[in-house]
CSV table of C-alpha atoms in Angstrom, one decimal:
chain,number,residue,atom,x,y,z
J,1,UNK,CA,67.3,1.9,201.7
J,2,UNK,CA,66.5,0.6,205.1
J,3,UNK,CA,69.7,-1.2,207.5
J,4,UNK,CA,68.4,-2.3,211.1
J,5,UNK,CA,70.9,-3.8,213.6
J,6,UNK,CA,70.9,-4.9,216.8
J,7,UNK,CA,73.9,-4.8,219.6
J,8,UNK,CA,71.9,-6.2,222.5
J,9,UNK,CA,72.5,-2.6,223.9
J,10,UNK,CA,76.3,-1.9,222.7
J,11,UNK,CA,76.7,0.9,220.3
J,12,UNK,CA,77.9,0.1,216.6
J,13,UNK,CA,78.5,2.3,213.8
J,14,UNK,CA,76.4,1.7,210.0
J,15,UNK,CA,78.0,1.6,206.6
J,16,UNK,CA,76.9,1.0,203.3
J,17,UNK,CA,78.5,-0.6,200.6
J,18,UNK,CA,77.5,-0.8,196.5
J,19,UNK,CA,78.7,-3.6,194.2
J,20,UNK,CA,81.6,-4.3,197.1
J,21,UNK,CA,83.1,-0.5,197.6
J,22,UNK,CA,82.1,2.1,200.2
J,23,UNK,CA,79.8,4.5,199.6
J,24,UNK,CA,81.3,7.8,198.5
J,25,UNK,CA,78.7,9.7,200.2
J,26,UNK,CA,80.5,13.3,198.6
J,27,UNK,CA,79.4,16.7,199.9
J,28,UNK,CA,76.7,17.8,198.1
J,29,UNK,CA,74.2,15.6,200.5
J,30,UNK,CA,72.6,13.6,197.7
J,31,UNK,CA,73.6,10.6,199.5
J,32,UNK,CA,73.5,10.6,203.2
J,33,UNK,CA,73.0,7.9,205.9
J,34,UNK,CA,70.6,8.8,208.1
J,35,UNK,CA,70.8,8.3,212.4
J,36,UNK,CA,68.5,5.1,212.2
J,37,UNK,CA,71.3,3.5,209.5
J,38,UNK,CA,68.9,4.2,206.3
J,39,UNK,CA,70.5,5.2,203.5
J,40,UNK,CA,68.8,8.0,201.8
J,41,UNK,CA,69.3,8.9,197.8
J,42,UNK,CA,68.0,12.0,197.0
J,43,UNK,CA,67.4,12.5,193.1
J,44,UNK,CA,68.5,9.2,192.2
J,45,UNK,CA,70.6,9.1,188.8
J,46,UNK,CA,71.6,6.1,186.6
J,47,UNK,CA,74.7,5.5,188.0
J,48,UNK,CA,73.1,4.9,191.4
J,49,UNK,CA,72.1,1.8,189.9
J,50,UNK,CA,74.0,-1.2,191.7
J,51,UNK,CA,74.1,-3.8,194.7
J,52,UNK,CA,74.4,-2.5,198.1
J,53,UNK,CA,74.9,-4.2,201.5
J,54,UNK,CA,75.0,-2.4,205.0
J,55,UNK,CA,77.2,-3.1,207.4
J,56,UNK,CA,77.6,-3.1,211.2
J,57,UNK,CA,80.6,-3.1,213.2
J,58,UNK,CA,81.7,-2.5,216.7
J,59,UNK,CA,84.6,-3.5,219.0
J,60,UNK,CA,82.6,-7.2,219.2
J,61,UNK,CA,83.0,-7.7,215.2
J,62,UNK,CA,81.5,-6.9,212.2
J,63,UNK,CA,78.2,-8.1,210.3
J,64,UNK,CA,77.1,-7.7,207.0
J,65,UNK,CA,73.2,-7.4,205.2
J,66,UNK,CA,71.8,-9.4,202.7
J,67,UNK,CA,72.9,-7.0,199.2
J,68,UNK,CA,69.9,-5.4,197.7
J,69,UNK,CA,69.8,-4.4,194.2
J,70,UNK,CA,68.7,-1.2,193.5
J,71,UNK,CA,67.6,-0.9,189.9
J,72,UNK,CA,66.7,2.9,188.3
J,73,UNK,CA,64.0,3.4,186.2
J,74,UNK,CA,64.9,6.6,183.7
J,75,UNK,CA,61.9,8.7,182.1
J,76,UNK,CA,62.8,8.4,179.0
J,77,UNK,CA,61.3,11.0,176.5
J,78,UNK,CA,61.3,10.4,172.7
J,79,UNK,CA,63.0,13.0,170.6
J,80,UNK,CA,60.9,15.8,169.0
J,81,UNK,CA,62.2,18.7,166.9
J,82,UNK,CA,62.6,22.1,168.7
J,83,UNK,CA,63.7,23.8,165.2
J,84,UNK,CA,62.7,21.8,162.5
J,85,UNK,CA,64.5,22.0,159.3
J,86,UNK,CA,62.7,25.4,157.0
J,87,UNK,CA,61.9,25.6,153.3
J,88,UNK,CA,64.9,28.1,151.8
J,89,UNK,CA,65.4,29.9,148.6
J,90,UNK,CA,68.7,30.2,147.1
J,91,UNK,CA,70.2,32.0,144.0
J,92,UNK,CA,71.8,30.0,141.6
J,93,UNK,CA,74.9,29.0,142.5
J,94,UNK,CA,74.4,30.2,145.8
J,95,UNK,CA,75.2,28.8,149.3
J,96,UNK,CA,72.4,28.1,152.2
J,97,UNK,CA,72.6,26.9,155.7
J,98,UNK,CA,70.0,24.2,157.0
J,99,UNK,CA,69.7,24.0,160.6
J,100,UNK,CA,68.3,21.1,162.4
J,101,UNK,CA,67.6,21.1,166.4
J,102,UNK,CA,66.0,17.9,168.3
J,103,UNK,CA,65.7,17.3,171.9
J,104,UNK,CA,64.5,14.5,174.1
J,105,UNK,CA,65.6,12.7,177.2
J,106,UNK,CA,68.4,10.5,176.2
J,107,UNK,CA,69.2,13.5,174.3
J,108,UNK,CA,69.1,12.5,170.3
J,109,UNK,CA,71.9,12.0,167.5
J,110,UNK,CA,70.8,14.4,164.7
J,111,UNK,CA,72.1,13.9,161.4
J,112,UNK,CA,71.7,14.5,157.6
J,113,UNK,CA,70.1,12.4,154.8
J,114,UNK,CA,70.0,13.2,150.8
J,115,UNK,CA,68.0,10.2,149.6
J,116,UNK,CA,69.4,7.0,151.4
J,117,UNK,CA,73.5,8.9,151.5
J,118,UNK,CA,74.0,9.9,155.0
J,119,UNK,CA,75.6,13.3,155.3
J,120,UNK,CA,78.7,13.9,157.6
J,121,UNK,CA,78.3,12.4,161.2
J,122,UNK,CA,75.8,12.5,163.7
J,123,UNK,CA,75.6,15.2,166.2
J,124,UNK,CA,74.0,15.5,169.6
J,125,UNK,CA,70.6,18.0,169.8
J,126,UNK,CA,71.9,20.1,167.1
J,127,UNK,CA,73.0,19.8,163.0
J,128,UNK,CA,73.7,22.1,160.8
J,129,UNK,CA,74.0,21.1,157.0
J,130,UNK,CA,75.5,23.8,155.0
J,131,UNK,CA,75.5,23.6,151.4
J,132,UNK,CA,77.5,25.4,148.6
J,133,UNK,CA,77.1,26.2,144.9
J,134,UNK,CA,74.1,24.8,144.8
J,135,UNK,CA,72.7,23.8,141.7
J,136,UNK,CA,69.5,22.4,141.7
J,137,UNK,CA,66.5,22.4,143.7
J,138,UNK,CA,66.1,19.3,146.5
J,139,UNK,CA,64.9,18.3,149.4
J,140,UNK,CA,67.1,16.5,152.2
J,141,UNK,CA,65.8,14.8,155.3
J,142,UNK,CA,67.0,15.3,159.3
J,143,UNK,CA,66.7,12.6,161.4
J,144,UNK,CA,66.8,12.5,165.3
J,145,UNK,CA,67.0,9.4,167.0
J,146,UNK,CA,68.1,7.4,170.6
J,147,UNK,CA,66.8,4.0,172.2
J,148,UNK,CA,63.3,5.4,172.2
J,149,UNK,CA,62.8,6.0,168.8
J,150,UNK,CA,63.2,8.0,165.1
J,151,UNK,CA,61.7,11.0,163.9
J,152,UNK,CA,62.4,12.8,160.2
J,153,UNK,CA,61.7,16.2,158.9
J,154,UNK,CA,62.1,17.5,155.2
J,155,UNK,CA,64.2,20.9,154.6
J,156,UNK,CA,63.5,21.8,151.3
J,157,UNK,CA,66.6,23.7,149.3
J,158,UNK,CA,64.8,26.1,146.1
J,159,UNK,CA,66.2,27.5,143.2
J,160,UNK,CA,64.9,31.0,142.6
J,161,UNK,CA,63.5,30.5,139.3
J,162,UNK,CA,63.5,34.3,138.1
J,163,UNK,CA,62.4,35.3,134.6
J,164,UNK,CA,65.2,37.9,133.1
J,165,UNK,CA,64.7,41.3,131.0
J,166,UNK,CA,60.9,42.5,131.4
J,167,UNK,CA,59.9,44.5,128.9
J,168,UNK,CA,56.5,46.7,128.6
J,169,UNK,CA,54.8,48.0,125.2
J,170,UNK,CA,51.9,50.0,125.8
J,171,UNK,CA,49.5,49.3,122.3
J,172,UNK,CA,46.6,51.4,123.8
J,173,UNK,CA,44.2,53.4,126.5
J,174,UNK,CA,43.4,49.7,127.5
J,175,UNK,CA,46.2,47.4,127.1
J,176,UNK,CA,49.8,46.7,127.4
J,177,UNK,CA,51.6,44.2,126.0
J,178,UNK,CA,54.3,42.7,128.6
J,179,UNK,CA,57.0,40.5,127.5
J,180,UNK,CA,59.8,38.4,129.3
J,181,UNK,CA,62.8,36.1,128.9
J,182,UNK,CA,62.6,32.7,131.0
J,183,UNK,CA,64.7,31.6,134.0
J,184,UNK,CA,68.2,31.4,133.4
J,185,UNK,CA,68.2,28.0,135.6
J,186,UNK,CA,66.4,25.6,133.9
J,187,UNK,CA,66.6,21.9,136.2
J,188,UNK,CA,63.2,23.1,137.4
J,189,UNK,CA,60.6,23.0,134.6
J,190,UNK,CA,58.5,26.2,134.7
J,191,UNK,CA,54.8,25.2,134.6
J,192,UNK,CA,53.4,28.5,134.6
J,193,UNK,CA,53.7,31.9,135.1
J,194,UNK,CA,52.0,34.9,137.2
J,195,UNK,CA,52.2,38.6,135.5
J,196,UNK,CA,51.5,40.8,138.7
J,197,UNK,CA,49.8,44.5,137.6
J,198,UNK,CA,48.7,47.4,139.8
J,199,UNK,CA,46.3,49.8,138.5
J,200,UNK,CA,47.9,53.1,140.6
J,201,UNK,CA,44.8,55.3,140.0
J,202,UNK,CA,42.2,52.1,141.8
J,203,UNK,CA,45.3,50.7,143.4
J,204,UNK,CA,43.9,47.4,142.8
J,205,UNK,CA,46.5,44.8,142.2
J,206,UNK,CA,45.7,42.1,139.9
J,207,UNK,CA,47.3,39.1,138.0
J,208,UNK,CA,47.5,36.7,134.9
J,209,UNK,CA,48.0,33.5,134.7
J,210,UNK,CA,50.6,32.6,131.1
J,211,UNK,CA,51.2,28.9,130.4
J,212,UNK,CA,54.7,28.1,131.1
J,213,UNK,CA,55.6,27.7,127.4
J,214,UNK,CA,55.1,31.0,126.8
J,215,UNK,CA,57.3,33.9,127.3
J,216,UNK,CA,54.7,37.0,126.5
J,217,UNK,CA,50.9,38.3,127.2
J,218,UNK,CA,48.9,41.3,126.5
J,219,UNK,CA,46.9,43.3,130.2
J,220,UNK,CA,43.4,44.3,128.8
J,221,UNK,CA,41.1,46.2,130.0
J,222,UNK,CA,43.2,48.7,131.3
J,223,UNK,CA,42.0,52.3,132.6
J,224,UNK,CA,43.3,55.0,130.1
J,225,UNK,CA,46.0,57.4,131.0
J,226,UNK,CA,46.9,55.6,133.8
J,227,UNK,CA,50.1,54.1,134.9
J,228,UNK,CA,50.8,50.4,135.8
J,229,UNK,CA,53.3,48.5,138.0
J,230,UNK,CA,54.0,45.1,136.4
J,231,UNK,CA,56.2,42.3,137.7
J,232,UNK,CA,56.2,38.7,136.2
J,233,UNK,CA,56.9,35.5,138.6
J,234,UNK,CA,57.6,31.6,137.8
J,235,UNK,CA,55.6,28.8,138.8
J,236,UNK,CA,57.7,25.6,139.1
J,237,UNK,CA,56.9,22.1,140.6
J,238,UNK,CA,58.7,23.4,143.9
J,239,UNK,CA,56.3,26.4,143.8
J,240,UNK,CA,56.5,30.5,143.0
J,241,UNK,CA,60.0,31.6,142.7
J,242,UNK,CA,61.0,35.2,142.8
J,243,UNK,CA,59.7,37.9,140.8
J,244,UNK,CA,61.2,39.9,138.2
J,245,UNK,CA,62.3,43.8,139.4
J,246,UNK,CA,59.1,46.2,139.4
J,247,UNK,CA,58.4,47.9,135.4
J,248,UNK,CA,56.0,51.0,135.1
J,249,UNK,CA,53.8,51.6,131.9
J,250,UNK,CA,51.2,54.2,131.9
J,251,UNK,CA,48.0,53.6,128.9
J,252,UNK,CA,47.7,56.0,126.4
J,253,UNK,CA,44.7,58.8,126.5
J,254,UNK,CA,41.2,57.4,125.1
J,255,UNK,CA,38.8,59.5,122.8
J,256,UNK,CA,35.6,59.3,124.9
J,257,UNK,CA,32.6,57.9,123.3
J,258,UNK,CA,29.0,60.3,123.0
J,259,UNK,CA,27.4,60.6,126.8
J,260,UNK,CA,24.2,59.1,127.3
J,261,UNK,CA,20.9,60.0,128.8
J,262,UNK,CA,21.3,63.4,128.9
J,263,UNK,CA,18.6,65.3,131.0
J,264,UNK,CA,18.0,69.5,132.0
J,265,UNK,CA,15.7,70.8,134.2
J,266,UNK,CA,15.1,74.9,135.1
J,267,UNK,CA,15.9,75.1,139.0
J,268,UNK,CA,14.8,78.9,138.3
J,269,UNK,CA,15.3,81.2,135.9
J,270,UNK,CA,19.2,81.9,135.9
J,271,UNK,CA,20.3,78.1,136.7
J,272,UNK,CA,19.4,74.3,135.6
J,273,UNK,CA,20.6,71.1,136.8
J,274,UNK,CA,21.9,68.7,134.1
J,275,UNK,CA,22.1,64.8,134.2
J,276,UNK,CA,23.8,62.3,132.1
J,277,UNK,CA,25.6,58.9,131.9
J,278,UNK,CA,29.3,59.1,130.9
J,279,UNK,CA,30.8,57.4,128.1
J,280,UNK,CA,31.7,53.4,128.1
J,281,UNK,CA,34.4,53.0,129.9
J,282,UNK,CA,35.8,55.6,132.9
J,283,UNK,CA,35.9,59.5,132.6
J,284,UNK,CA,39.0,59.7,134.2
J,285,UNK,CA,40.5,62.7,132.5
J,286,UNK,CA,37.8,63.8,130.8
J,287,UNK,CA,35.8,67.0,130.7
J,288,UNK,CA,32.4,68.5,129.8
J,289,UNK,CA,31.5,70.8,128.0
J,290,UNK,CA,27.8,72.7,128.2
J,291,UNK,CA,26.7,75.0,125.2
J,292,UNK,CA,23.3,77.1,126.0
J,293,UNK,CA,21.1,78.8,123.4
J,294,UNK,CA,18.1,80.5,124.1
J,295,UNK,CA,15.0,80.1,122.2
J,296,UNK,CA,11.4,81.8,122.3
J,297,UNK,CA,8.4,81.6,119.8
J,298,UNK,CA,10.6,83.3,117.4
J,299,UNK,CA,13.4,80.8,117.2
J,300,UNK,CA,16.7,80.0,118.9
J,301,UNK,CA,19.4,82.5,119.5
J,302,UNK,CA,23.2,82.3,119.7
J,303,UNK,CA,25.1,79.7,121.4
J,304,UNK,CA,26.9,80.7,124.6
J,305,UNK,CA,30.6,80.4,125.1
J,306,UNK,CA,31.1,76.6,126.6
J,307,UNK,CA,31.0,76.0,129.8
J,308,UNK,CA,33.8,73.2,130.7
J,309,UNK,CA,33.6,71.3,133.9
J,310,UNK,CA,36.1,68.4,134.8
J,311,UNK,CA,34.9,64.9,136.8
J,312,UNK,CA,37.0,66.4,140.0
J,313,UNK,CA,35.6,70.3,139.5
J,314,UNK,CA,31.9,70.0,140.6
J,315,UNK,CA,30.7,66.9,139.3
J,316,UNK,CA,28.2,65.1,141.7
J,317,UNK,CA,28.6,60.9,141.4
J,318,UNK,CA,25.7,59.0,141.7
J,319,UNK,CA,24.5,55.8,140.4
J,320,UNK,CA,27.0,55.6,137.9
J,321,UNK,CA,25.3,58.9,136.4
J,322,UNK,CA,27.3,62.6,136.1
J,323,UNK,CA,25.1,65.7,137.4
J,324,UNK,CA,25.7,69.5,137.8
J,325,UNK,CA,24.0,72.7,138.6
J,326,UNK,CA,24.4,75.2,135.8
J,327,UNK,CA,24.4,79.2,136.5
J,328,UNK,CA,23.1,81.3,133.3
J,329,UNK,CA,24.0,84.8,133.3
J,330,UNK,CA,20.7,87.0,133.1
């Protein structure tokens, strides 16, 4: 802010004056009056706002300005959320935290809503809500807010809808029969539910999808001998809760059907390569069994001792199909 004087030649000295009371100029050299009589404000603040007036003095008398307002114009920035309020599961009866962060330039109240009840007061940048024995499932609303505006985010507060007491009945070499009680917390209606099973010899996980009225299923299309990791999950209107602990169940051995397609050919005249297709279903487990005879224009002779050979001793994969070389003694 500019101040020129003129003494016809005498010296004077320069000071400034806001809404009728010096200048506290301090000593951090924010404010400072410069040698031509300016006075200079260096990152101006709101309280700077104000009217000043410079004045002159000397031994001749003293004469004052015309005041000047000086009005500040603040950069205002509307409140966002730094940390916005998370989805959180809780066990029944549990207790949870919510934690609600906004910032913005005034910086924001932050307070919490449950419907249309404000809960506790408003806070500067930072609200937490903490709840205890909670009961039910519900969603409750942050709001940030100053002169420039209101924004609102949703924490959401679940239930962990858990079925109880998992039970497994194996009924086969391809099924199992699983079985469950429902969620002990019932405010949330259970829509559906996920039955979660791991074949450990394909690892491949897979799942099933029960209606939520009913409490029981049966896997199919198992792999014999093989054992299973099952775990059953609830489906509610707030979405998938927890899942039950992890159950094992391994299928019962199969009786494996007649192999197909059976082919021999003489490599030379002590070995032969067979071919065949294995029986429905997976070999796991299985072995074969070869029985030779020889036979000339006189008939067949005696059967040789079997010859067993497992899927993991020899067996060559290919195309679905089961092939090995044969050795015949001479």
């Amino acid at each position: 802010m500019q101040c020129q004087a003129d003494a016809n030649g005498h010296k004077f000295d320069i000071e400034w004056f806001k809404n009728g009371v010096p200048v506290d100029l301090g000593d951090n050299k924010r404010l400072t009056i410069t040698e031509t009589g300016s006075l200079r404000i260096a990152k101006a603040l709101e309280s700077d706002y104000g009217k000043y007036e410079c004045v002159a003095t000397n031994e001749y008398g003293v004469t004052y300005s015309y005041a000047a307002m000086l009005y500040i114009r603040v950069r205002g920035v509307p409140p966002i959320f730094t940390l916005p309020p998370k989805r959180v599961e809780v066990d029944p009866n549990g207790s949870v935290n919510l934690t609600c962060v906004a910032v913005g330039s005034p910086m924001p109240h932050v307070m919490w809503r449950d419907g249309a009840t404000e809960l506790g007061k408003p806070v500067i940048g930072k609200n937490v809500l903490q709840l205890k024995n909670v009961t039910e499932s519900k969603n409750y609303t942050c709001v940030a807010s100053s002169y420039l505006g209101n924004i609102e985010h949703i924490g959401e507060v679940i239930i962990k809808v858990e079925p109880r007491n998992i039970f497994a009945e194996v009924t086969g070499p391809n099924t199992i029969d699983v079985s469950w009680d429902p969620p002990s917390q019932t405010k949330n209606v259970v829509t559906k539910y996920f039955v979660y099973y791991n074949d450990t010899y394909l690892k491949q996980e897979s799942h099933l999808v029960v209606q939520g009225t009913e409490t029981k299923c049966q896997l199919e299309e198992l792999t014999p001998d093989t054992v299973y990791t099952i775990k059953v999950s609830a489906i509610s209107n707030k979405g998938e809760g927890a899942a039950t602990r992890i159950i094992q169940a391994k299928t019962l051995p199969f009786v494996p059907d007649e192999p197909t397609n059976v082919t021999a050919e003489a490599i030379n005249s002590t070995a032969m390569f067979v071919d065949w297709q294995p029986p429905e279903g997976r070999d796991k487990g299985a072995t074969y069994e070869f029985r030779v005879k020889a036979k000339n224009e006189v008939g067949l002779g005696e059967r040789a001792s079997a010859v067993i050979i497992t899927p993991d001793g020899g067996l060559i994969a290919g195309k679905g199909s089961r092939s090995c070389v044969i050795s015949l003694a001479t």
